[in-house]
Amino acid sequence: MSLRKPPLRPVVWHPPRRPRGPVPGAAPAGLPPVRRLPLGAAGPEDVRWDAVSGRLLTGVADGRILSVDPAGGGPPRTLAATGGRPLGLWPLPDGRLLVCDAARGLLRLDPASGRTEPLLGADGDPLWVCSNAVVAPDGAVYVSDASARFPLEHWMGDLLEHSGTGRLLRYEPGAARPEVVLDGLQFANGVAVTGDGSSVVVAESGAYRLTRLWLTGPRSGRREVFADDLPGFPDNLSTGPDGLVWVALAGPREPALDLLHRSPPLLRRAVWALPSGLLPDPRPVVRLLALDAAGRVVRDLRRPSPGFRMVTSVCAHAGRLYLGSLVESAVGVVELP
């Protein structure tokens, strides 16, 4: 990955109004304290429940894929090292695992041998920042490609620029090339299939929005807004056992960023020219939303100053929520209210 910042080419944008208070239609609820499952490594960006092993799976910043005891009964077990930066994960029914690696593309991991097999992103396949993947009921893999302008370490540049180069790709296993099914996405991030299997949903972190692509029925192939005007930056998505689509908000909306988007592009270029250490981090608030298949928010859970920062994923299992983070060195666990 390049350490040099790409030049910023700002696009003027007028963000939707910033929501205040709970999301309309959802009863707000506080989250209990976050319990930590230490990993000894930083950045468990995505957390998934693996039904085959009965353990949690996550990828960390040093390139390893870890298997974690959800009860915290022992140290995590290393399944493999990708040689890149693993982000989204998707357990397969045969025990193998799809791994979205920001540097290497879409990989398939065999935990028994520790071997990884490249599927997309090598030999000229069009993947820039492989972010998340999900398998639809028909076996097709839907993969989000976050940005064609900014590598992962400069993700904030994509949010500042707002040029919309993210995409959602459909990949048939064994096919020579993937198909671009959605483009123009604002930092394409988490991907989930609705509980009824009718559509795939992708998070647009840079637009505070979730976008739906219908897979079945009379609207098949149609693109539409699933949820808009969210109170923060939607990151990874997951579908719970009850069919709800869970959304981790990596941080709340920032008034200063919205103001920059409405301002002349020169101001954003000046901010981007600052050293990365001077750019603000997201405020430490855990906020999680759950939506039904119609895109209605039915749960709005939050905890201010939780001692667990920048929650980038949420996975619901057996009455608990497991949380991932781009910056923490542990997986978070909270009892589902």
Protein backbone atom coordinates (compact mmCIF):
# COMPACT_ATOMS: atom_id res chain seq x y z
CA MET A 1 0.00 0.00 0.00
CA SER A 2 1.15 3.53 -0.76
CA LEU A 3 1.90 5.78 2.21
CA ARG A 4 1.71 8.96 0.14
CA LYS A 5 -1.62 10.76 0.14
CA PRO A 6 -3.36 10.88 -3.25
CA PRO A 7 -4.31 14.43 -4.31
CA LEU A 8 -7.82 15.47 -3.35
CA ARG A 9 -10.34 16.36 -6.08
CA PRO A 10 -13.29 17.59 -4.01
CA VAL A 11 -16.86 17.37 -5.26
CA VAL A 12 -19.33 19.85 -3.73
CA TRP A 13 -22.09 18.02 -1.89
CA HIS A 14 -24.99 19.17 0.26
CA PRO A 15 -25.44 16.49 2.93
CA PRO A 16 -28.92 15.72 4.26
CA ARG A 17 -29.85 17.33 7.53
CA ARG A 18 -28.14 15.86 10.55
CA PRO A 19 -30.58 13.74 12.61
CA ARG A 20 -30.81 14.49 16.31
CA GLY A 21 -31.98 12.07 18.96
CA PRO A 22 -33.21 8.54 18.22
CA VAL A 23 -34.01 7.39 14.71
CA PRO A 24 -37.75 7.96 14.05
CA GLY A 25 -39.81 4.82 14.60
CA ALA A 26 -37.22 3.06 16.75
CA ALA A 27 -37.30 3.05 20.53
CA PRO A 28 -33.83 4.10 21.73
CA ALA A 29 -32.11 1.86 24.25
CA GLY A 30 -28.86 2.04 26.13
CA LEU A 31 -26.26 -0.66 25.76
CA PRO A 32 -24.80 -2.46 28.78
CA PRO A 33 -21.05 -2.09 29.41
CA VAL A 34 -18.82 -3.55 26.70
CA ARG A 35 -16.85 -6.62 27.79
CA ARG A 36 -13.54 -7.15 26.01
CA LEU A 37 -12.12 -10.35 24.51
CA PRO A 38 -8.40 -9.47 24.21
CA LEU A 39 -6.68 -10.49 20.98
CA GLY A 40 -3.10 -9.39 21.45
CA ALA A 41 -3.40 -7.70 18.04
CA ALA A 42 -5.02 -4.51 16.78
CA GLY A 43 -7.89 -3.88 14.42
CA PRO A 44 -10.52 -6.67 14.40
CA GLU A 45 -12.38 -4.76 11.69
CA ASP A 46 -15.05 -7.41 11.01
CA VAL A 47 -16.37 -10.08 13.39
CA ARG A 48 -18.39 -13.10 12.23
CA TRP A 49 -19.91 -16.09 13.96
CA ASP A 50 -18.74 -19.40 12.50
CA ALA A 51 -21.43 -22.03 12.96
CA VAL A 52 -19.03 -24.82 11.93
CA SER A 53 -16.51 -24.19 14.71
CA GLY A 54 -18.78 -22.43 17.21
CA ARG A 55 -16.25 -19.60 17.47
CA LEU A 56 -15.84 -16.01 16.36
CA LEU A 57 -13.72 -15.14 13.35
CA THR A 58 -11.92 -11.86 12.72
CA GLY A 59 -9.01 -10.42 10.75
CA VAL A 60 -6.45 -8.08 12.32
CA ALA A 61 -4.05 -5.41 11.13
CA ASP A 62 -0.98 -7.68 10.99
CA GLY A 63 -2.72 -9.79 8.32
CA ARG A 64 -3.79 -12.74 10.45
CA ILE A 65 -7.20 -14.42 10.55
CA LEU A 66 -8.07 -15.35 14.14
CA SER A 67 -10.52 -17.81 15.66
CA VAL A 68 -11.76 -16.53 19.03
CA ASP A 69 -13.49 -18.34 21.89
CA PRO A 70 -16.68 -16.30 22.52
CA ALA A 71 -16.47 -17.13 26.23
CA GLY A 72 -12.94 -15.75 26.45
CA GLY A 73 -11.65 -19.10 27.67
CA GLY A 74 -8.28 -18.92 25.98
CA PRO A 75 -6.07 -17.01 23.55
CA PRO A 76 -7.19 -16.65 19.94
CA ARG A 77 -6.00 -19.24 17.45
CA THR A 78 -4.33 -18.11 14.21
CA LEU A 79 -5.89 -19.75 11.15
CA ALA A 80 -3.79 -18.08 8.47
CA ALA A 81 -1.91 -14.94 7.49
CA THR A 82 -3.01 -13.29 4.25
CA GLY A 83 0.04 -11.09 3.78
CA GLY A 84 -2.24 -8.06 3.46
CA ARG A 85 -5.00 -6.40 5.50
CA PRO A 86 -8.10 -8.61 5.99
CA LEU A 87 -11.40 -6.77 6.36
CA GLY A 88 -14.78 -8.43 5.74
CA LEU A 89 -15.22 -12.18 6.31
CA TRP A 90 -17.88 -14.67 5.23
CA PRO A 91 -17.94 -18.26 6.58
CA LEU A 92 -18.92 -20.86 3.96
CA PRO A 93 -21.02 -23.96 4.75
CA ASP A 94 -18.09 -26.29 3.95
CA GLY A 95 -15.93 -24.71 6.66
CA ARG A 96 -13.90 -22.52 4.33
CA LEU A 97 -13.93 -18.75 4.59
CA LEU A 98 -14.16 -15.84 2.17
CA VAL A 99 -11.73 -13.08 3.13
CA CYS A 100 -11.83 -9.54 1.78
CA ASP A 101 -8.26 -8.29 1.87
CA ALA A 102 -7.80 -4.58 1.17
CA ALA A 103 -4.43 -5.25 -0.47
CA ARG A 104 -4.90 -8.69 -2.09
CA GLY A 105 -8.58 -8.77 -3.06
CA LEU A 106 -11.09 -11.55 -2.45
CA LEU A 107 -9.51 -14.71 -1.06
CA ARG A 108 -10.82 -18.13 -0.04
CA LEU A 109 -9.24 -19.61 3.08
CA ASP A 110 -9.10 -23.27 4.07
CA PRO A 111 -8.69 -23.20 7.89
CA ALA A 112 -7.62 -26.85 7.94
CA SER A 113 -4.49 -26.13 5.92
CA GLY A 114 -4.13 -22.37 6.41
CA ARG A 115 -3.90 -21.88 2.66
CA THR A 116 -5.49 -18.91 0.89
CA GLU A 117 -6.64 -19.00 -2.72
CA PRO A 118 -7.08 -15.73 -4.67
CA LEU A 119 -10.50 -15.36 -6.32
CA LEU A 120 -10.62 -11.68 -7.34
CA GLY A 121 -8.10 -8.88 -7.31
CA ALA A 122 -5.21 -10.69 -8.97
CA ASP A 123 -4.19 -10.85 -12.63
CA GLY A 124 -5.88 -7.57 -13.51
CA ASP A 125 -9.27 -8.15 -11.88
CA PRO A 126 -10.88 -4.75 -11.16
CA LEU A 127 -10.73 -4.56 -7.35
CA TRP A 128 -9.13 -1.57 -5.62
CA VAL A 129 -10.11 -1.85 -1.94
CA CYS A 130 -11.90 -5.15 -1.33
CA SER A 131 -14.09 -4.40 1.68
CA ASN A 132 -16.92 -6.90 2.28
CA ALA A 133 -18.53 -9.97 0.75
CA VAL A 134 -21.71 -11.97 1.19
CA VAL A 135 -23.10 -15.08 -0.52
CA ALA A 136 -26.65 -14.79 -1.87
CA PRO A 137 -29.14 -17.69 -1.80
CA ASP A 138 -28.32 -18.54 -5.45
CA GLY A 139 -24.61 -18.94 -4.61
CA ALA A 140 -23.45 -15.68 -6.19
CA VAL A 141 -20.91 -13.64 -4.21
CA TYR A 142 -21.51 -9.91 -3.83
CA VAL A 143 -18.33 -7.93 -3.10
CA SER A 144 -17.95 -4.25 -2.23
CA ASP A 145 -15.04 -2.28 -3.69
CA ALA A 146 -14.75 0.77 -1.45
CA SER A 147 -12.86 3.29 -3.57
CA ALA A 148 -10.94 3.55 -6.83
CA ARG A 149 -9.18 6.69 -5.59
CA PHE A 150 -7.92 6.02 -2.06
CA PRO A 151 -6.24 2.98 -0.48
CA LEU A 152 -7.40 1.82 2.93
CA GLU A 153 -4.88 3.82 4.96
CA HIS A 154 -6.24 7.03 3.36
CA TRP A 155 -9.95 6.16 3.70
CA MET A 156 -10.73 9.61 5.11
CA GLY A 157 -9.71 11.13 1.77
CA ASP A 158 -12.57 9.36 0.05
CA LEU A 159 -15.05 10.80 2.56
CA LEU A 160 -13.61 14.30 2.08
CA GLU A 161 -13.50 14.11 -1.70
CA HIS A 162 -16.99 12.61 -2.17
CA SER A 163 -16.31 11.55 -5.76
CA GLY A 164 -18.26 8.28 -5.46
CA THR A 165 -15.98 5.66 -7.03
CA GLY A 166 -17.15 2.71 -4.92
CA ARG A 167 -18.86 -0.30 -6.50
CA LEU A 168 -20.71 -3.52 -5.78
CA LEU A 169 -19.67 -6.53 -7.86
CA ARG A 170 -21.39 -9.85 -8.46
CA TYR A 171 -19.09 -12.84 -8.82
CA GLU A 172 -20.17 -16.30 -9.92
CA PRO A 173 -17.69 -18.86 -8.54
CA GLY A 174 -15.60 -20.10 -11.45
CA ALA A 175 -16.47 -17.15 -13.71
CA ALA A 176 -13.64 -15.40 -15.52
CA ARG A 177 -14.70 -11.89 -14.48
CA PRO A 178 -17.09 -10.28 -11.99
CA GLU A 179 -20.02 -8.11 -13.03
CA VAL A 180 -20.39 -4.55 -11.72
CA VAL A 181 -24.00 -4.34 -10.52
CA LEU A 182 -23.81 -0.96 -8.70
CA ASP A 183 -21.40 1.91 -9.23
CA GLY A 184 -21.08 5.52 -8.11
CA LEU A 185 -21.18 4.44 -4.45
CA GLN A 186 -19.81 6.72 -1.73
CA PHE A 187 -17.17 4.50 -0.07
CA ALA A 188 -18.90 1.13 -0.54
CA ASN A 189 -18.56 -0.79 2.70
CA GLY A 190 -20.62 -3.47 4.47
CA VAL A 191 -22.77 -5.90 2.48
CA ALA A 192 -25.68 -8.05 3.67
CA VAL A 193 -28.55 -10.04 2.19
CA THR A 194 -31.95 -9.30 3.71
CA GLY A 195 -33.45 -12.07 5.81
CA ASP A 196 -35.98 -12.98 3.12
CA GLY A 197 -33.25 -13.23 0.45
CA SER A 198 -34.99 -10.70 -1.78
CA SER A 199 -32.20 -8.12 -1.96
CA VAL A 200 -28.62 -7.28 -1.15
CA VAL A 201 -27.84 -4.14 0.86
CA VAL A 202 -24.58 -2.18 0.70
CA ALA A 203 -23.46 0.57 3.08
CA GLU A 204 -22.35 3.90 1.59
CA SER A 205 -20.28 5.27 4.45
CA GLY A 206 -19.67 8.61 2.73
CA ALA A 207 -23.37 9.31 2.14
CA TYR A 208 -24.87 8.18 5.50
CA ARG A 209 -26.93 5.75 3.43
CA LEU A 210 -27.75 2.10 2.78
CA THR A 211 -28.54 1.14 -0.82
CA ARG A 212 -30.56 -1.88 -1.89
CA LEU A 213 -30.27 -4.00 -5.04
CA TRP A 214 -33.30 -6.20 -5.57
CA LEU A 215 -32.45 -9.81 -6.42
CA THR A 216 -35.92 -11.34 -6.84
CA GLY A 217 -39.46 -10.42 -7.80
CA PRO A 218 -40.76 -7.76 -10.19
CA ARG A 219 -38.12 -5.25 -9.04
CA SER A 220 -35.19 -7.59 -9.64
CA GLY A 221 -32.11 -5.63 -10.74
CA ARG A 222 -33.51 -2.32 -9.51
CA ARG A 223 -31.48 -0.02 -7.28
CA GLU A 224 -33.12 2.01 -4.54
CA VAL A 225 -32.45 3.60 -1.15
CA PHE A 226 -32.83 1.14 1.73
CA ALA A 227 -32.21 3.69 4.52
CA ASP A 228 -31.05 7.31 4.32
CA ASP A 229 -30.12 10.23 6.60
CA LEU A 230 -28.43 7.89 9.07
CA PRO A 231 -27.00 9.48 12.24
CA GLY A 232 -23.46 8.30 11.52
CA PHE A 233 -21.12 6.52 9.14
CA PRO A 234 -22.47 3.03 8.34
CA ASP A 235 -19.68 0.46 8.22
CA ASN A 236 -20.07 -3.33 8.22
CA LEU A 237 -23.47 -4.99 7.99
CA SER A 238 -24.67 -8.40 9.13
CA THR A 239 -27.97 -10.27 9.07
CA GLY A 240 -29.09 -11.62 12.44
CA PRO A 241 -30.83 -14.95 13.07
CA ASP A 242 -34.17 -13.10 13.17
CA GLY A 243 -33.58 -11.60 9.70
CA LEU A 244 -32.78 -8.08 10.91
CA VAL A 245 -29.96 -6.24 9.15
CA TRP A 246 -27.54 -4.92 11.78
CA VAL A 247 -25.52 -1.78 11.08
CA ALA A 248 -22.42 -0.62 12.97
CA LEU A 249 -21.96 3.14 12.88
CA ALA A 250 -18.20 3.75 13.00
CA GLY A 251 -18.77 7.26 14.28
CA PRO A 252 -21.51 9.88 14.60
CA ARG A 253 -22.11 12.58 12.03
CA GLU A 254 -19.64 15.45 12.33
CA PRO A 255 -21.05 18.98 11.76
CA ALA A 256 -17.61 20.23 10.68
CA LEU A 257 -17.38 17.62 7.92
CA ASP A 258 -20.87 18.44 6.65
CA LEU A 259 -19.89 22.11 6.58
CA LEU A 260 -16.73 21.31 4.61
CA HIS A 261 -18.77 19.48 2.00
CA ARG A 262 -20.93 22.55 1.46
CA SER A 263 -17.90 24.85 1.27
CA PRO A 264 -15.56 25.68 -1.64
CA PRO A 265 -13.27 22.74 -2.53
CA LEU A 266 -10.17 24.73 -1.54
CA LEU A 267 -11.01 24.29 2.15
CA ARG A 268 -11.11 20.49 1.87
CA ARG A 269 -7.79 20.47 0.03
CA ALA A 270 -6.28 22.50 2.88
CA VAL A 271 -7.61 20.06 5.49
CA TRP A 272 -6.32 17.10 3.48
CA ALA A 273 -2.86 18.68 3.34
CA LEU A 274 -2.59 18.53 7.15
CA PRO A 275 -0.56 15.67 8.68
CA SER A 276 -2.77 12.64 9.25
CA GLY A 277 -2.21 12.87 13.00
CA LEU A 278 -3.97 16.25 13.06
CA LEU A 279 -7.15 14.96 11.44
CA PRO A 280 -9.88 14.26 14.02
CA ASP A 281 -10.82 10.72 15.03
CA PRO A 282 -14.47 9.68 15.27
CA ARG A 283 -16.02 10.45 18.65
CA PRO A 284 -16.09 7.43 21.01
CA VAL A 285 -19.75 6.43 20.83
CA VAL A 286 -21.04 2.91 20.24
CA ARG A 287 -24.19 3.11 18.13
CA LEU A 288 -25.89 0.15 16.47
CA LEU A 289 -29.02 0.03 14.33
CA ALA A 290 -31.18 -2.92 13.29
CA LEU A 291 -33.47 -2.70 10.25
CA ASP A 292 -36.20 -4.97 8.95
CA ALA A 293 -36.52 -6.13 5.33
CA ALA A 294 -38.45 -2.96 4.44
CA GLY A 295 -35.57 -0.74 5.62
CA ARG A 296 -37.33 0.43 8.79
CA VAL A 297 -35.07 0.99 11.81
CA VAL A 298 -36.54 -1.13 14.61
CA ARG A 299 -33.65 -0.95 17.12
CA ASP A 300 -31.42 2.01 17.97
CA LEU A 301 -28.83 1.07 20.58
CA ARG A 302 -26.11 3.36 21.89
CA ARG A 303 -23.58 3.88 24.63
CA PRO A 304 -21.58 7.14 24.95
CA SER A 305 -17.90 6.96 25.96
CA PRO A 306 -17.97 3.15 26.20
CA GLY A 307 -14.23 2.49 26.47
CA PHE A 308 -14.45 0.77 23.08
CA ARG A 309 -13.85 3.03 20.08
CA MET A 310 -14.71 3.11 16.39
CA VAL A 311 -17.06 0.14 16.16
CA THR A 312 -16.88 -1.10 12.58
CA SER A 313 -18.93 -4.32 12.80
CA VAL A 314 -21.66 -5.97 14.80
CA CYS A 315 -22.67 -9.64 14.84
CA ALA A 316 -25.76 -10.89 16.69
CA HIS A 317 -25.70 -14.41 18.14
CA ALA A 318 -27.46 -16.15 21.05
CA GLY A 319 -28.61 -12.96 22.77
CA ARG A 320 -25.28 -11.16 22.47
CA LEU A 321 -23.76 -8.60 20.14
CA TYR A 322 -20.11 -9.04 19.16
CA LEU A 323 -18.35 -5.85 18.09
CA GLY A 324 -15.35 -5.27 15.85
CA SER A 325 -13.19 -2.16 15.63
CA LEU A 326 -10.59 -0.73 13.29
CA VAL A 327 -8.46 0.47 16.21
CA GLU A 328 -9.13 -1.67 19.31
CA SER A 329 -7.07 -4.72 20.31
CA ALA A 330 -10.08 -6.73 21.45
CA VAL A 331 -13.50 -7.93 20.32
CA GLY A 332 -16.31 -6.26 22.24
CA VAL A 333 -19.22 -8.21 23.74
CA VAL A 334 -22.52 -6.78 25.01
CA GLU A 335 -25.72 -8.43 26.13
CA LEU A 336 -28.52 -7.66 23.70
CA PRO A 337 -31.04 -5.43 25.54
